[in-house]
Structures are given as structure tokens and as C-alpha cells.
Amino acid sequence: MAHIINLKTFKDTRGILTVLDRVVDFEIKRLFYIYAVDDSDRGGHRHHNTHQAAICIQGSCKITNNDSKKTEIFELDTPDKCLILEPEDWHVMHDFSQDAILLVLASTAFDPKDYIYEPYANSI
């Protein structure tokens, strides 16, 4: 089930430091980031095996998620929020601000066979 975790963040007069240390329960095999998104939706899939962690490191976006039991909308609007996505989480990323940069940490290398594009019957 998708859920938000708050990343450990330290603030002082020099700035802000957010730490990604032992945050995810998987070995990170791939990093990618999405930016310069127009008004299109991204995603629209779930996975057979891949676990993911999504952090909007600049700007904001929303991720609508369906785990076959319920649909939730998560707003990623600060870089200290991390959305954990399980393989069964069918998700759509949308409403990107103009300056948004969405960083995603994944547990597997890219494999087109890992993607399931068919939404759940009660999907978004």
C-alpha cells in the first residue's frame, strides 16, 4: 500500500539538508527523474516486482494511486516527503508544477516486462 514517509531534514542558517539514509526497504538499482512536464499525465501502470520511492525535489506534483482496494491522491509538495509505492500500486503522476522535478528510486533495473498497464477494474 502506498504511503508517505517524512525524510529526516536538518535546517540551520546555512540552509536545509535532507537525508536519504536507510529510508527504503529495498536495494536501489535505478534512479530516474521526471521534469519539464506539460499538462500530461505520467505513469499509468503498476509493476510485477519493482518497489519505488518518489520525491518531488523541486516544485510539486500529485500521484493518484490505486492498490486494487482503494484510490488515494498524494501531493508531493516539499522535498522532505517521500511516497513509497509497492509493485501492486497502479499510479498516475499528474498536476506537475512548471518547475517540478520528481526523483524516483527503484528496486530494479528497467525491464519492460515488469510493467502492467491494465488498470484495476475500480481504477482511476
mmCIF file of C-alpha atoms in Angstrom:
data_model
loop_
_atom_site.group_PDB
_atom_site.id
_atom_site.type_symbol
_atom_site.label_atom_id
_atom_site.label_comp_id
_atom_site.label_asym_id
_atom_site.label_seq_id
_atom_site.Cartn_x
_atom_site.Cartn_y
_atom_site.Cartn_z
ATOM 1 C CA MET A 1 0.000 0.000 0.000
ATOM 2 C CA ALA A 2 1.363 3.400 -0.971
ATOM 3 C CA HIS A 3 2.268 5.695 1.907
ATOM 4 C CA ILE A 4 4.154 8.901 2.644
ATOM 5 C CA ILE A 5 7.205 8.974 4.859
ATOM 6 C CA ASN A 6 8.809 12.154 6.108
ATOM 7 C CA LEU A 7 12.517 12.318 5.382
ATOM 8 C CA LYS A 8 14.950 13.361 8.078
ATOM 9 C CA THR A 9 15.653 17.054 7.481
ATOM 10 C CA PHE A 10 18.034 19.438 9.219
ATOM 11 C CA LYS A 11 17.664 23.226 8.997
ATOM 12 C CA ASP A 12 20.001 25.964 10.143
ATOM 13 C CA THR A 13 21.238 29.351 8.948
ATOM 14 C CA ARG A 14 23.307 27.716 6.188
ATOM 15 C CA GLY A 15 20.334 26.018 4.578
ATOM 16 C CA ILE A 16 18.442 22.736 4.620
ATOM 17 C CA LEU A 17 19.822 19.203 4.387
ATOM 18 C CA THR A 18 17.504 16.248 3.740
ATOM 19 C CA VAL A 19 18.936 12.768 4.246
ATOM 20 C CA LEU A 20 18.083 9.592 2.310
ATOM 21 C CA ASP A 21 19.816 7.107 4.579
ATOM 22 C CA ARG A 22 18.103 3.768 5.225
ATOM 23 C CA VAL A 23 14.802 5.219 4.060
ATOM 24 C CA VAL A 24 13.684 2.446 1.719
ATOM 25 C CA ASP A 25 13.391 -1.278 2.428
ATOM 26 C CA PHE A 26 14.936 -2.229 -0.908
ATOM 27 C CA GLU A 27 18.271 -2.048 -2.643
ATOM 28 C CA ILE A 28 18.262 0.862 -5.098
ATOM 29 C CA LYS A 29 19.050 -0.415 -8.598
ATOM 30 C CA ARG A 30 17.852 2.565 -10.649
ATOM 31 C CA LEU A 31 17.342 6.311 -10.230
ATOM 32 C CA PHE A 32 15.444 8.494 -12.649
ATOM 33 C CA TYR A 33 13.853 11.906 -12.598
ATOM 34 C CA ILE A 34 10.973 13.488 -14.462
ATOM 35 C CA TYR A 35 10.873 17.196 -15.261
ATOM 36 C CA ALA A 36 9.672 19.762 -17.822
ATOM 37 C CA VAL A 37 6.304 18.006 -17.864
ATOM 38 C CA ASP A 38 3.485 19.738 -19.729
ATOM 39 C CA ASP A 39 -0.112 19.078 -18.654
ATOM 40 C CA SER A 40 0.269 15.376 -19.486
ATOM 41 C CA ASP A 41 -0.148 12.513 -17.051
ATOM 42 C CA ARG A 42 2.825 10.212 -16.476
ATOM 43 C CA GLY A 43 2.867 6.652 -15.242
ATOM 44 C CA GLY A 44 -0.419 4.812 -15.666
ATOM 45 C CA HIS A 45 0.975 1.447 -14.631
ATOM 46 C CA ARG A 46 1.970 -0.869 -11.835
ATOM 47 C CA HIS A 47 4.703 -3.490 -11.658
ATOM 48 C CA HIS A 48 5.250 -7.183 -11.172
ATOM 49 C CA ASN A 49 8.345 -6.674 -8.997
ATOM 50 C CA THR A 50 9.500 -3.058 -8.721
ATOM 51 C CA HIS A 51 9.247 -1.086 -5.494
ATOM 52 C CA GLN A 52 9.670 2.682 -5.831
ATOM 53 C CA ALA A 53 10.170 5.801 -3.731
ATOM 54 C CA ALA A 54 9.124 9.136 -5.264
ATOM 55 C CA ILE A 55 10.347 12.531 -4.040
ATOM 56 C CA CYS A 56 9.451 15.829 -5.663
ATOM 57 C CA ILE A 57 12.779 17.548 -5.029
ATOM 58 C CA GLN A 58 11.565 20.795 -6.600
ATOM 59 C CA GLY A 59 8.090 22.165 -7.209
ATOM 60 C CA SER A 60 5.104 19.885 -6.734
ATOM 61 C CA CYS A 61 3.059 17.129 -8.298
ATOM 62 C CA LYS A 62 0.318 14.697 -7.382
ATOM 63 C CA ILE A 63 0.286 10.929 -7.608
ATOM 64 C CA THR A 64 -3.043 9.154 -7.762
ATOM 65 C CA ASN A 65 -2.683 5.581 -6.590
ATOM 66 C CA ASN A 66 -4.927 2.522 -6.673
ATOM 67 C CA ASP A 67 -3.853 -0.664 -4.883
ATOM 68 C CA SER A 68 -6.997 -2.584 -6.009
ATOM 69 C CA LYS A 69 -8.706 -1.811 -2.678
ATOM 70 C CA LYS A 70 -8.764 1.990 -2.641
ATOM 71 C CA THR A 71 -7.751 5.047 -4.609
ATOM 72 C CA GLU A 72 -5.799 7.846 -2.921
ATOM 73 C CA ILE A 73 -4.247 11.094 -4.121
ATOM 74 C CA PHE A 74 -0.865 12.012 -2.652
ATOM 75 C CA GLU A 75 0.500 15.532 -3.013
ATOM 76 C CA LEU A 76 4.267 15.804 -3.124
ATOM 77 C CA ASP A 77 4.878 19.475 -2.439
ATOM 78 C CA THR A 78 8.030 19.526 -0.310
ATOM 79 C CA PRO A 79 11.340 17.715 -0.842
ATOM 80 C CA ASP A 80 11.126 16.079 2.586
ATOM 81 C CA LYS A 81 8.097 13.945 1.602
ATOM 82 C CA CYS A 82 8.704 10.539 0.075
ATOM 83 C CA LEU A 83 5.952 8.395 -1.411
ATOM 84 C CA ILE A 84 6.614 4.669 -1.173
ATOM 85 C CA LEU A 85 4.993 2.679 -3.996
ATOM 86 C CA GLU A 86 4.654 -1.108 -3.844
ATOM 87 C CA PRO A 87 4.566 -3.216 -7.037
ATOM 88 C CA GLU A 88 0.763 -3.572 -6.844
ATOM 89 C CA ASP A 89 0.257 0.211 -6.727
ATOM 90 C CA TRP A 90 -1.215 1.351 -10.067
ATOM 91 C CA HIS A 91 -0.212 5.018 -10.165
ATOM 92 C CA VAL A 92 -0.583 8.127 -12.294
ATOM 93 C CA MET A 93 1.630 11.188 -11.794
ATOM 94 C CA HIS A 94 -0.068 14.467 -12.679
ATOM 95 C CA ASP A 95 -0.514 18.168 -11.936
ATOM 96 C CA PHE A 96 3.205 18.905 -12.193
ATOM 97 C CA SER A 97 4.159 22.495 -11.407
ATOM 98 C CA GLN A 98 6.256 24.164 -14.115
ATOM 99 C CA ASP A 99 9.413 23.806 -12.028
ATOM 100 C CA ALA A 100 8.736 20.256 -10.751
ATOM 101 C CA ILE A 101 11.497 17.673 -10.602
ATOM 102 C CA LEU A 102 10.282 14.240 -9.478
ATOM 103 C CA LEU A 103 13.067 11.889 -8.385
ATOM 104 C CA VAL A 104 12.254 8.162 -8.309
ATOM 105 C CA LEU A 105 14.342 5.436 -6.659
ATOM 106 C CA ALA A 106 13.569 1.943 -7.967
ATOM 107 C CA SER A 107 14.406 -1.546 -6.729
ATOM 108 C CA THR A 108 15.015 -2.984 -10.208
ATOM 109 C CA ALA A 109 16.764 -2.009 -13.403
ATOM 110 C CA PHE A 110 14.425 -1.111 -16.250
ATOM 111 C CA ASP A 111 12.628 -4.123 -17.700
ATOM 112 C CA PRO A 112 9.627 -3.560 -19.993
ATOM 113 C CA LYS A 113 8.241 -6.972 -18.949
ATOM 114 C CA ASP A 114 7.857 -5.691 -15.360
ATOM 115 C CA TYR A 115 5.181 -3.139 -16.350
ATOM 116 C CA ILE A 116 1.438 -3.794 -16.101
ATOM 117 C CA TYR A 117 -0.511 -1.126 -17.967
ATOM 118 C CA GLU A 118 -4.002 -2.537 -17.423
ATOM 119 C CA PRO A 119 -5.644 -0.666 -14.519
ATOM 120 C CA TYR A 120 -7.682 -2.392 -11.851
ATOM 121 C CA ALA A 121 -11.408 -2.584 -12.590
ATOM 122 C CA ASN A 122 -12.108 0.065 -9.934
ATOM 123 C CA SER A 123 -9.209 2.215 -11.107
ATOM 124 C CA ILE A 124 -8.910 5.942 -11.651
#
